[in-house]
Short mmCIF file of C-alpha atoms in Angstrom, two decimals:
data_model
loop_
_atom_site.label_atom_id
_atom_site.label_comp_id
_atom_site.label_asym_id
_atom_site.label_seq_id
_atom_site.Cartn_x
_atom_site.Cartn_y
_atom_site.Cartn_z
CA MET R 9 -6.71 9.59 -29.06
CA ARG R 10 -7.32 8.52 -25.49
CA VAL R 11 -6.54 4.85 -24.99
CA LYS R 12 -8.98 3.02 -22.78
CA ARG R 13 -7.62 1.43 -19.61
CA ARG R 14 -9.26 -1.93 -20.25
CA GLU R 15 -7.81 -2.16 -23.79
CA LEU R 16 -4.32 -1.55 -22.44
CA LEU R 17 -4.75 -4.10 -19.70
CA ARG R 18 -5.80 -6.68 -22.27
CA ALA R 19 -2.82 -5.72 -24.43
CA GLY R 20 -0.53 -6.16 -21.45
CA ALA R 21 -1.94 -9.59 -20.77
CA SER R 22 -1.37 -10.67 -24.38
CA VAL R 23 2.24 -9.50 -24.34
CA ALA R 24 2.82 -11.32 -21.07
CA ALA R 25 1.41 -14.64 -22.30
CA GLY R 26 4.02 -17.39 -22.24
CA ALA R 27 6.71 -15.35 -20.50
CA PRO R 28 7.51 -15.39 -16.75
CA LEU R 29 7.23 -11.68 -16.07
CA ALA R 30 7.95 -11.66 -12.36
CA LEU R 31 9.47 -8.43 -11.11
CA LEU R 32 13.17 -9.05 -10.93
CA PHE R 33 15.30 -8.60 -7.85
CA LEU R 34 18.65 -7.61 -9.33
CA ARG R 35 21.28 -5.35 -7.88
CA SER R 36 22.89 -3.04 -10.39
CA ALA R 37 25.93 -0.85 -9.96
CA ARG R 38 23.76 2.15 -10.76
CA ALA R 39 20.75 3.37 -8.82
CA GLU R 40 17.58 4.65 -10.46
CA PHE R 41 17.81 8.14 -8.99
CA GLY R 42 21.46 8.37 -7.98
CA ALA R 43 23.06 8.08 -4.57
CA LEU R 44 21.37 9.42 -1.46
CA VAL R 45 22.57 12.77 -0.18
CA ALA R 46 22.79 13.26 3.58
CA ASP R 47 20.10 15.59 4.90
CA PRO R 48 21.76 18.43 6.84
CA ASN R 49 18.64 18.55 9.02
CA GLY R 50 18.96 14.88 9.85
CA ILE R 51 15.42 13.87 8.89
CA LEU R 52 15.28 12.22 5.45
CA ASP R 53 18.13 11.48 3.06
CA LEU R 54 17.08 11.73 -0.60
CA PRO R 55 18.73 11.69 -4.03
CA ALA R 56 20.03 14.96 -5.43
CA GLY R 57 17.28 17.26 -6.67
CA PHE R 58 14.55 15.90 -4.40
CA THR R 59 13.10 17.84 -1.48
CA TYR R 60 10.82 17.07 1.41
CA GLN R 61 8.45 19.15 3.47
CA ILE R 62 7.02 18.35 6.89
CA LEU R 63 3.22 18.39 6.63
CA GLU R 64 2.32 17.54 10.23
CA GLN R 65 3.94 16.22 13.36
CA VAL R 66 2.76 14.47 16.48
CA GLY R 67 1.25 16.75 19.11
CA ALA R 68 0.35 19.61 16.78
CA ASP R 69 -3.13 21.09 16.99
CA MET R 70 -5.68 19.83 14.48
CA SER R 71 -8.57 21.88 13.14
CA ASP R 72 -11.16 20.04 15.24
CA GLY R 73 -9.50 20.81 18.58
CA TYR R 74 -7.77 17.46 18.97
CA ARG R 75 -4.06 16.94 18.49
CA VAL R 76 -2.17 14.95 15.87
CA PRO R 77 -1.75 11.44 17.31
CA GLY R 78 1.55 9.61 17.28
CA ARG R 79 2.79 6.58 15.36
CA PRO R 80 1.41 7.46 11.91
CA ASP R 81 1.29 4.30 9.81
CA GLY R 82 -0.62 3.26 6.67
CA MET R 83 -1.85 6.11 4.49
CA GLU R 84 -3.49 6.87 1.15
CA CYS R 85 -3.88 10.02 -0.93
CA PHE R 86 -7.27 10.92 -2.40
CA ALA R 87 -8.20 13.75 -4.75
CA GLY R 88 -10.02 16.40 -2.73
CA PRO R 89 -12.31 19.29 -3.62
CA ASN R 90 -11.19 22.75 -4.73
CA GLY R 91 -7.62 21.90 -5.64
CA THR R 92 -6.79 19.90 -2.54
CA LEU R 93 -5.43 16.48 -1.69
CA VAL R 94 -6.71 14.37 1.19
CA LEU R 95 -4.39 12.09 3.16
CA MET R 96 -6.18 9.40 5.17
CA ARG R 97 -3.74 8.28 7.86
CA ASN R 98 -3.70 5.47 10.41
CA HIS R 99 -2.19 5.71 13.90
CA GLU R 100 -0.84 2.48 15.38
CA LEU R 101 -1.53 3.24 19.03
CA THR R 102 -2.55 0.97 21.88
CA ALA R 103 -4.78 1.73 24.87
CA GLY R 104 -3.30 4.28 27.25
CA ALA R 105 -0.81 5.67 24.75
CA SER R 106 0.59 9.01 25.90
CA ASP R 107 0.55 10.40 22.35
CA GLY R 108 -3.10 9.75 21.56
CA PRO R 109 -5.41 12.36 19.99
CA TYR R 110 -6.75 13.83 23.22
CA LYS R 111 -5.24 16.82 24.98
CA ASN R 112 -5.22 17.18 28.74
CA GLY R 113 -8.78 17.44 29.94
CA GLN R 114 -10.26 15.99 26.76
CA SER R 115 -12.08 12.67 26.72
CA ALA R 116 -12.99 10.31 23.93
CA PRO R 117 -15.89 11.49 21.74
CA THR R 118 -19.21 9.68 21.88
CA GLU R 119 -18.45 8.31 18.42
CA ALA R 120 -15.42 6.36 19.69
CA TYR R 121 -15.56 2.62 19.09
CA ASP R 122 -13.87 1.97 22.44
CA ALA R 123 -13.31 4.95 24.74
CA ALA R 124 -10.27 3.30 26.30
CA ALA R 125 -8.45 2.78 22.99
CA SER R 126 -6.12 5.40 21.53
CA GLY R 127 -5.75 4.37 17.88
CA GLY R 128 -7.68 5.69 14.94
CA VAL R 129 -7.60 7.57 11.65
CA THR R 130 -6.92 11.22 10.89
CA ARG R 131 -7.67 13.18 7.74
CA LEU R 132 -5.13 15.73 6.52
CA VAL R 133 -6.21 18.12 3.75
CA ILE R 134 -3.46 19.97 1.89
CA ASP R 135 -3.18 22.30 -1.08
CA ALA R 136 -2.38 20.24 -4.17
CA VAL R 137 0.29 22.70 -5.36
CA SER R 138 1.97 24.22 -2.31
CA PHE R 139 1.16 21.28 0.03
CA ALA R 140 0.27 23.79 2.73
CA ARG R 141 -2.11 22.38 5.32
CA VAL R 142 -5.74 23.36 4.80
CA SER R 143 -7.22 21.39 7.69
CA SER R 144 -6.91 18.18 9.66
CA ASN R 145 -9.30 16.23 11.83
CA LEU R 146 -10.01 12.99 13.58
CA VAL R 147 -12.22 10.61 11.56
CA LEU R 148 -12.12 7.29 13.44
CA ALA R 149 -11.56 7.08 17.20
CA GLY R 150 -11.34 4.33 19.78
CA THR R 151 -9.70 1.62 17.71
CA THR R 152 -6.34 0.04 18.42
CA ARG R 153 -3.12 -0.57 16.51
CA ASN R 154 -4.44 0.80 13.24
CA CYS R 155 -1.59 -0.48 11.14
CA ALA R 156 -2.00 -0.45 7.39
CA GLY R 157 -5.14 -0.46 5.31
CA GLY R 158 -5.88 0.47 1.75
CA TRP R 159 -7.96 2.13 -0.92
CA SER R 160 -11.57 1.18 -1.57
CA PRO R 161 -14.46 2.63 -3.63
CA TRP R 162 -15.93 3.87 -0.32
CA GLY R 163 -12.83 5.58 1.06
CA TRP R 164 -10.01 4.43 3.31
CA LEU R 165 -9.96 0.96 4.85
CA SER R 166 -8.29 1.01 8.28
CA CYS R 167 -7.10 -2.29 9.73
CA GLU R 168 -6.69 -3.18 13.41
CA GLU R 169 -3.67 -5.34 14.15
CA ASP R 170 -5.03 -6.43 17.51
CA VAL R 171 -7.65 -8.99 18.59
CA GLY R 172 -7.90 -7.93 22.21
CA GLY R 173 -11.39 -7.35 23.59
CA THR R 174 -13.79 -6.32 20.84
CA HIS R 175 -11.04 -5.38 18.39
CA GLY R 176 -9.60 -7.05 15.31
CA TYR R 177 -11.61 -5.54 12.45
CA VAL R 178 -11.43 -3.49 9.27
CA PHE R 179 -13.20 -0.12 9.35
CA VAL R 180 -14.24 1.95 6.36
CA CYS R 181 -13.64 5.68 6.65
CA SER R 182 -14.98 8.31 4.28
CA ASP R 183 -12.28 10.56 2.85
CA SER R 184 -14.80 13.44 2.94
CA ALA R 185 -15.46 13.21 6.71
CA THR R 186 -14.68 16.59 8.26
CA THR R 187 -15.46 15.44 11.80
CA VAL R 188 -15.07 12.23 13.78
CA LYS R 189 -17.70 9.74 12.65
CA PRO R 190 -19.33 6.65 14.16
CA PRO R 191 -17.25 3.56 13.35
CA GLN R 192 -18.22 1.57 10.27
CA LYS R 193 -16.93 -1.91 11.11
CA ILE R 194 -16.86 -4.56 8.37
CA ALA R 195 -17.35 -7.72 10.42
CA SER R 196 -17.64 -9.88 7.30
CA TYR R 197 -13.98 -9.21 6.48
CA GLY R 198 -13.14 -11.28 9.54
CA ARG R 199 -11.76 -10.74 13.01
CA MET R 200 -8.00 -11.23 13.05
CA ASN R 201 -4.66 -9.46 13.29
CA HIS R 202 -5.45 -7.43 10.19
CA GLU R 203 -2.63 -5.63 8.41
CA ALA R 204 -3.73 -4.28 5.03
CA ALA R 205 -6.65 -4.45 2.62
CA THR R 206 -7.65 -3.29 -0.83
CA VAL R 207 -10.72 -3.62 -3.03
CA ASP R 208 -10.99 -4.33 -6.75
CA PRO R 209 -13.59 -1.78 -7.96
CA ALA R 210 -14.53 -3.99 -10.91
CA THR R 211 -15.90 -6.69 -8.60
CA ASN R 212 -15.80 -5.23 -5.06
CA ILE R 213 -13.74 -8.27 -4.07
CA ALA R 214 -11.51 -7.33 -1.15
CA TYR R 215 -8.00 -8.73 -0.60
CA LEU R 216 -6.55 -8.81 2.91
CA THR R 217 -3.29 -9.59 4.69
CA GLU R 218 -2.80 -10.81 8.26
CA ASP R 219 0.25 -10.06 10.40
CA ARG R 220 1.04 -13.36 12.06
CA THR R 221 4.05 -15.62 11.62
CA ASP R 222 1.59 -18.30 10.50
CA SER R 223 -0.91 -16.08 8.72
CA CYS R 224 -3.02 -16.61 5.63
CA PHE R 225 -3.85 -14.45 2.64
CA TYR R 226 -7.56 -13.73 2.24
CA ARG R 227 -10.18 -12.40 -0.11
CA PHE R 228 -13.79 -11.45 0.52
CA VAL R 229 -16.18 -12.22 -2.34
CA PRO R 230 -19.54 -10.39 -2.24
CA LYS R 231 -22.65 -12.26 -3.31
CA ASP R 232 -23.64 -9.13 -5.22
CA LYS R 233 -21.37 -6.26 -6.18
CA ALA R 234 -24.12 -3.83 -5.17
CA VAL R 235 -24.15 -5.27 -1.63
CA PRO R 236 -20.40 -5.38 -1.08
CA PHE R 237 -20.20 -6.62 2.52
CA VAL R 238 -22.41 -9.71 2.29
CA GLY R 239 -20.58 -12.73 0.97
CA LYS R 240 -17.79 -15.18 1.77
CA LEU R 241 -14.39 -14.74 3.39
CA GLN R 242 -11.92 -17.12 1.78
CA ALA R 243 -8.23 -17.99 2.19
CA LEU R 244 -5.67 -18.74 -0.49
CA LYS R 245 -4.64 -22.36 -0.99
CA ILE R 246 -1.96 -23.52 -3.40
CA ALA R 247 -3.56 -25.89 -5.90
CA GLY R 248 -2.72 -29.50 -5.13
CA LYS R 249 -0.91 -28.59 -1.89
CA THR R 250 -1.96 -28.70 1.75
CA ASN R 251 -0.68 -25.90 4.00
CA GLU R 252 2.04 -24.88 1.59
CA ASP R 253 4.57 -22.78 3.52
CA LEU R 254 5.05 -19.81 1.21
CA GLY R 255 7.87 -18.58 3.42
CA THR R 256 10.05 -21.35 2.00
CA TRP R 257 9.71 -20.12 -1.56
CA ALA R 258 13.24 -18.93 -2.26
CA ALA R 259 13.52 -18.42 -6.03
CA ALA R 260 11.93 -15.42 -7.68
CA GLY R 261 9.64 -16.54 -10.44
CA MET R 262 8.27 -19.51 -8.55
CA SER R 263 4.56 -19.73 -9.29
CA ALA R 264 1.56 -21.93 -8.71
CA GLY R 265 -2.13 -22.00 -9.36
CA VAL R 266 -4.35 -21.06 -6.46
CA GLU R 267 -7.63 -22.21 -5.02
CA TRP R 268 -9.78 -20.59 -2.35
CA VAL R 269 -11.21 -22.22 0.78
CA ASP R 270 -14.12 -20.79 2.75
CA VAL R 271 -13.72 -19.50 6.29
CA ASP R 272 -16.83 -20.75 8.06
CA VAL R 273 -16.80 -18.36 11.03
CA PRO R 274 -15.06 -15.13 9.96
CA ASP R 275 -16.27 -13.05 12.92
CA SER R 276 -14.94 -15.47 15.51
CA ALA R 277 -14.61 -14.64 19.20
CA SER R 278 -11.36 -16.60 19.16
CA ASP R 279 -8.28 -15.68 17.17
CA ASP R 280 -8.77 -18.71 14.96
CA VAL R 281 -9.64 -17.49 11.48
CA ARG R 282 -6.28 -18.70 10.14
CA ASP R 283 -6.73 -22.01 11.99
CA GLN R 284 -10.08 -22.51 10.28
CA ALA R 285 -8.48 -21.79 6.91
CA GLN R 286 -5.46 -23.99 7.45
CA ALA R 287 -7.67 -26.86 8.54
CA LYS R 288 -8.89 -26.77 4.92
CA GLY R 289 -5.36 -26.63 3.49
CA ALA R 290 -4.77 -22.89 3.17
CA GLY R 291 -1.21 -21.77 2.54
CA ILE R 292 0.93 -20.16 5.25
CA VAL R 293 2.27 -16.61 4.83
CA ARG R 294 5.11 -15.40 7.02
CA ARG R 295 3.73 -12.11 8.32
CA GLY R 296 1.55 -10.72 5.56
CA GLU R 297 1.79 -6.92 5.47
CA GLY R 298 1.56 -4.29 2.73
CA ILE R 299 -0.84 -4.77 -0.17
CA TYR R 300 -1.46 -2.89 -3.42
CA LEU R 301 -3.84 -3.43 -6.33
CA GLU R 302 -2.52 -2.56 -9.78
CA GLY R 303 -4.76 -3.54 -12.68
CA THR R 304 -5.46 -7.26 -12.34
CA SER R 305 -2.49 -7.87 -10.04
CA VAL R 306 -2.50 -7.78 -6.26
CA TYR R 307 0.96 -7.27 -4.76
CA PHE R 308 1.60 -8.14 -1.13
CA CYS R 309 4.51 -8.53 1.25
CA ALA R 310 5.49 -11.38 3.51
CA THR R 311 7.74 -9.39 5.80
CA THR R 312 9.75 -12.26 7.27
CA GLY R 313 9.46 -14.74 4.41
CA GLY R 314 12.38 -16.17 2.50
CA PRO R 315 15.71 -17.79 3.42
CA ALA R 316 17.12 -14.67 5.10
CA PHE R 317 13.82 -13.85 6.82
CA GLY R 318 14.24 -10.48 5.09
CA GLY R 319 10.98 -10.49 3.17
CA GLN R 320 9.21 -11.58 0.02
CA ILE R 321 6.98 -9.78 -2.47
CA PHE R 322 4.25 -11.81 -4.12
CA ARG R 323 1.98 -10.97 -7.02
CA LEU R 324 -1.43 -12.57 -7.27
CA ASP R 325 -2.62 -12.58 -10.87
CA VAL R 326 -6.35 -12.31 -10.35
CA ALA R 327 -7.19 -13.04 -13.99
CA ALA R 328 -5.03 -16.16 -14.19
CA ASN R 329 -5.64 -17.24 -10.57
CA GLU R 330 -1.90 -17.66 -10.15
CA LEU R 331 0.51 -16.65 -7.39
CA VAL R 332 4.01 -15.54 -8.38
CA LEU R 333 6.98 -14.86 -6.13
CA HIS R 334 8.37 -11.61 -7.52
CA GLY R 335 11.40 -11.47 -5.33
CA VAL R 336 12.93 -12.61 -2.09
CA SER R 337 15.56 -10.89 -0.01
CA SER R 338 18.70 -12.94 0.42
CA ASP R 339 20.53 -10.20 2.30
CA LYS R 340 18.94 -7.99 4.95
CA ALA R 341 21.58 -5.37 4.29
CA GLU R 342 19.94 -4.77 0.91
CA LEU R 343 16.26 -5.35 1.73
CA ASP R 344 15.16 -5.62 5.33
CA MET R 345 11.53 -6.54 6.00
CA PRO R 346 9.42 -4.58 3.48
CA ASP R 347 6.14 -3.46 4.99
CA ASN R 348 3.93 -0.87 3.25
CA ILE R 349 4.22 -0.87 -0.54
CA ALA R 350 2.94 1.22 -3.44
CA VAL R 351 3.26 0.95 -7.20
CA ALA R 352 4.58 4.26 -8.48
CA PRO R 353 2.86 5.97 -11.43
CA TRP R 354 5.92 5.16 -13.58
CA GLY R 355 5.80 1.45 -12.69
CA ASP R 356 8.33 0.87 -9.92
CA VAL R 357 7.28 -0.87 -6.72
CA ILE R 358 8.19 1.33 -3.76
CA MET R 359 8.82 -0.60 -0.54
CA ALA R 360 8.93 0.90 2.97
CA GLU R 361 11.17 -1.01 5.36
CA ASP R 362 10.40 -1.97 8.95
CA GLY R 363 13.71 -3.62 9.72
CA SER R 364 16.02 -3.84 12.66
CA GLY R 365 18.44 -1.10 11.67
CA GLY R 366 18.32 1.99 9.51
CA ASN R 367 15.20 1.89 7.34
CA PHE R 368 14.83 2.90 3.71
CA LEU R 369 12.31 3.46 0.99
CA ARG R 370 13.55 1.17 -1.75
CA GLY R 371 12.37 0.96 -5.32
CA LEU R 372 12.09 -2.03 -7.61
CA THR R 373 12.15 -1.28 -11.34
CA SER R 374 10.55 -3.26 -14.12
CA THR R 375 14.05 -4.22 -15.26
CA GLY R 376 14.95 -5.68 -11.89
CA GLU R 377 17.04 -3.00 -10.22
CA VAL R 378 16.56 -2.42 -6.51
CA TYR R 379 17.62 1.04 -5.43
CA GLU R 380 17.54 3.26 -2.37
CA PHE R 381 15.22 6.21 -2.70
CA ALA R 382 15.11 7.55 0.86
CA ARG R 383 16.52 6.82 4.31
CA ASN R 384 15.17 7.70 7.72
CA ALA R 385 18.02 9.87 8.96
CA LYS R 386 16.26 10.86 12.17
CA SER R 387 16.00 7.48 13.85
CA ASN R 388 15.97 3.72 13.34
CA GLY R 389 12.17 3.83 13.23
CA GLU R 390 10.20 2.40 10.37
CA LEU R 391 9.03 4.25 7.30
CA ALA R 392 5.32 3.82 6.65
CA GLY R 393 2.33 4.97 4.64
CA VAL R 394 4.11 5.38 1.31
CA CYS R 395 1.68 6.62 -1.36
CA PHE R 396 1.53 9.00 -4.30
CA SER R 397 -0.65 11.93 -5.31
CA PRO R 398 -3.06 11.11 -8.16
CA ASP R 399 -0.91 13.08 -10.62
CA GLY R 400 2.25 11.24 -9.56
CA LYS R 401 4.15 14.42 -8.74
CA ALA R 402 4.36 13.89 -4.98
CA LEU R 403 5.23 11.00 -2.71
CA PHE R 404 3.98 10.91 0.89
CA VAL R 405 5.55 8.98 3.73
CA ASN R 406 5.43 8.76 7.53
CA LEU R 407 8.36 8.46 9.91
CA GLN R 408 6.43 6.44 12.44
CA SER R 409 8.36 6.59 15.68
CA ASP R 410 9.28 10.22 14.97
CA GLY R 411 5.65 11.22 14.42
CA LEU R 412 6.24 13.01 11.12
CA THR R 413 4.24 13.07 7.88
CA LEU R 414 6.27 14.27 4.89
CA VAL R 415 5.77 15.08 1.23
CA VAL R 416 8.62 14.46 -1.23
CA THR R 417 8.84 16.16 -4.62
CA GLY R 418 11.45 16.29 -7.35
CA PRO R 419 12.34 14.87 -10.76
CA PHE R 420 10.18 11.77 -10.63
CA PRO R 421 10.02 9.93 -13.96
CA ARG R 422 6.96 10.72 -16.04
CA ALA R 423 5.82 7.97 -18.40
CA MET R 424 5.42 8.98 -22.04
CA THR R 425 2.81 7.52 -24.38
CA SER R 426 3.58 6.60 -27.98
CA GLY R 427 4.18 9.62 -30.20
CA THR R 428 4.20 12.18 -27.40
CA GLY R 429 7.89 12.83 -27.05
CA GLY R 430 11.36 11.73 -28.05
CA GLY R 431 10.58 8.05 -27.54
CA GLY R 432 8.54 5.77 -29.73
CA PRO R 433 6.70 2.60 -28.75
CA GLY R 434 8.64 0.67 -26.13
CA SER R 435 10.95 3.61 -25.51
CA THR R 436 11.00 6.03 -22.62
CA THR R 437 13.40 8.58 -23.99
CA GLY R 438 12.25 12.13 -23.70
CA THR R 439 10.59 11.65 -20.32
CA SER R 440 9.96 14.80 -18.36
CA ALA R 441 10.95 15.23 -14.75
CA ALA R 442 8.27 17.58 -13.60
CA GLY R 443 7.74 17.66 -9.88
CA GLY R 444 5.23 19.50 -7.74
CA ASN R 445 5.94 22.90 -6.28
CA GLY R 446 7.15 22.77 -2.73
CA ALA R 447 6.18 25.32 -0.11
CA SER R 448 8.74 27.74 1.25
CA GLY R 449 11.05 26.26 3.82
CA ALA R 450 11.12 22.79 2.24
CA ALA R 451 14.35 20.99 3.00
CA THR R 452 16.57 20.03 0.08
CA THR R 453 18.95 17.11 0.17
CA GLY R 454 21.51 17.81 -2.50
CA ALA R 455 21.62 20.12 -5.48
CA GLY R 456 20.98 19.54 -9.14
CA ALA R 457 18.62 17.10 -10.80
CA ALA R 458 18.70 13.38 -10.34
CA SER R 459 18.68 11.18 -13.37
CA GLY R 460 15.16 9.84 -13.66
CA SER R 461 15.55 6.82 -15.90
CA GLY R 462 12.26 5.69 -17.40
CA VAL R 463 10.65 2.28 -17.24
CA GLY R 464 11.39 -0.38 -19.78
CA SER R 465 15.04 0.44 -20.46
CA GLY R 466 18.02 -1.80 -19.93
CA ALA R 467 15.96 -4.95 -19.41
CA SER R 468 17.87 -7.97 -18.20
CA SER R 469 18.15 -10.52 -20.98
CA GLY R 470 18.09 -14.30 -20.81
CA ALA R 471 18.43 -14.84 -17.06
CA ALA R 472 17.25 -18.27 -16.04
CA SER R 473 14.59 -18.79 -13.42
CA GLY R 474 16.22 -19.10 -10.02
CA GLN R 475 19.50 -17.51 -11.11
CA THR R 476 21.23 -15.27 -8.58
CA GLU R 477 22.81 -12.02 -9.70
CA GLU R 478 25.40 -10.58 -7.34
CA SER R 479 27.12 -7.24 -7.16
CA GLY R 480 29.28 -6.42 -4.19
CA SER R 481 27.66 -7.63 -0.97
CA CYS R 482 24.17 -7.89 -2.42
CA ALA R 483 22.40 -10.94 -3.76
CA PHE R 484 18.83 -11.18 -5.03
CA ALA R 485 17.14 -14.14 -6.62
CA VAL R 486 16.17 -13.45 -10.20
CA SER R 487 13.51 -14.63 -12.60
CA ALA R 488 13.58 -13.04 -16.03
CA GLY R 489 11.67 -13.56 -19.20
CA SER R 490 12.60 -12.02 -22.51
CA ALA R 491 13.91 -8.49 -22.29
CA GLY R 492 11.51 -7.34 -25.00
CA ALA R 493 8.49 -8.67 -23.17
CA VAL R 494 9.52 -7.05 -19.91
CA ALA R 495 10.10 -3.72 -21.60
CA ALA R 496 6.84 -3.91 -23.53
CA VAL R 497 4.77 -4.71 -20.47
CA ALA R 498 6.50 -1.92 -18.55
CA MET R 499 5.63 0.53 -21.33
CA ILE R 500 2.02 -0.64 -21.45
CA ALA R 501 1.69 -0.41 -17.67
CA ALA R 502 3.08 3.12 -17.78
CA VAL R 503 0.51 4.14 -20.39
CA VAL R 504 -2.26 2.59 -18.31
CA ARG R 505 -1.22 4.68 -15.33
CA LYS R 506 -0.99 7.86 -17.39
CA CYS R 507 -4.39 7.34 -19.00
CA GLY R 508 -6.06 6.05 -15.87
CA ALA R 509 -7.09 9.47 -14.49
CA GLY R 510 -5.93 8.77 -10.98
CA ARG R 511 -5.45 6.09 -8.35
CA ALA R 512 -4.42 2.74 -9.78
CA GLY R 513 -7.29 0.31 -9.96
CA GLU R 514 -9.90 3.03 -9.59
CA ASP R 515 -12.92 2.76 -11.84
CA ASP R 516 -12.85 5.64 -14.32
CA SER R 517 -16.63 5.90 -14.17
CA ARG R 518 -16.33 7.20 -10.62
CA ARG R 519 -14.22 10.18 -11.63
CA GLY R 520 -15.33 13.53 -13.00
CA VAL R 521 -13.61 15.48 -15.75
CA ASP R 522 -11.39 17.20 -13.19
CA GLY R 523 -10.29 13.88 -11.69
CA ALA R 524 -12.29 14.30 -8.49
CA VAL R 525 -13.82 11.15 -7.07
CA ASN R 526 -17.59 11.11 -7.34
CA ALA R 527 -19.98 9.69 -4.76
CA PRO R 528 -19.50 6.01 -3.88
CA VAL R 529 -21.88 3.30 -5.02
CA ALA R 530 -24.01 3.79 -1.91
CA PRO R 531 -23.66 6.09 1.11
CA PHE R 532 -22.49 4.42 4.30
CA GLU R 533 -25.81 5.06 5.99
CA THR R 534 -27.60 2.73 3.55
CA MET R 535 -25.10 -0.11 3.84
CA SER R 536 -27.02 -2.27 6.27
CA ASP R 537 -24.47 -5.02 5.82
CA VAL R 538 -21.81 -2.89 7.54
CA ASP R 539 -21.71 -3.47 11.28
CA ASP R 540 -22.34 0.06 12.55
CA THR R 541 -21.23 -0.44 16.14
#
């Protein structure tokens, strides 16, 4: 029997009632996948049994005659036609960048938003089994510092982290665009130093982060779901508090009710959207960055928040209208400025670092363990664009300063539903470790299979809110509820992801039997509320 997503979400909410189920920042002696193995090619260190493959690199020819731009950043994977996957990929480039999309003698296309700007979005189509490149092309041109973004029912949202000139907007990009398209600017989402965005398909409410040291966290509420870009931009305010500095929250598990204040002039010529919001008491976020929607929870990073300025991860419970601090870094050696994030199909939160030294992909399990999954062995540049294929068998990531887009495959945990393997309800024994098939020439870091422990096992029991667990040189603040509740919610979340037919948060009604995304609610051309510059 196929369990409906909404029934499982309701079940998860009932299990969670009365227990503080913040994700726990613990450091365990063991790592989820085992120790990293040095890559002999000096590109990406991975646990034993995992391999990577280079999909594209800066300067390579694309199918449309342009070249792959540099500084790949935020990215999302969409199901494509005919057994393909589509990666929508930002490029965080400024005007005059030497590694822009144009070859010598080429000029910006007529569709460019700003002919002098070098940023934009590319679309990379790959075979879903071999990961061989099928095609790649420019989709959005003439924007600047396209940093992160996020999934939406209409395709990829690309965010400009720059308010110079006519910039500072979110653009919607169709994942089916085979050529560069005219820019679809969403002015109603505000003009600011945008970082990331995501949309709840149940309501078409958008959630947005802003990369400023004194930023706010925003949502856009449509007046009508069918007209998604006409409505109100609002900023988060802690209930009963004025300008609460969320960067000072230092104990995982801290929580508070939230209110929302209207931004009167979202498309402001001045960089004052956050000033407008804070004049009404909005809370202050210390460099809002990555964002991810999972069910009724919106996860987001504050990259320099917390006592060590090493980062915080918050969870906004949309149903309860409550903000929870999931964890806060107390040691940059163990978590250094998380940026892009993704919730893995098996439930872990995967965090891409943009720190000052060597940068990692780190995972956070439902039981509170923080582990290293990958390390940039090529440079000290940031890792970016972490995302998963809809079937959960492949992870994609960019090495930004190195101009590389990679796919990683291997023995990723696969969540089991009740009665489908060696484990019963609340158990994850008997999980399979099926990974995707890599193309020939894929680099392998280590031999053998890594131990892919499932979600919901070994839950921390009885830790008090605000307790600190230490192991070696690492210290993370901890907030734990009952072990049984944590394990149960982890199991339920895993089943939701397995039964959800694809991208987390995606409305099942938009997917066909084969998992392909059907046409959006309305084609871009009919969305008169989008500013088609």
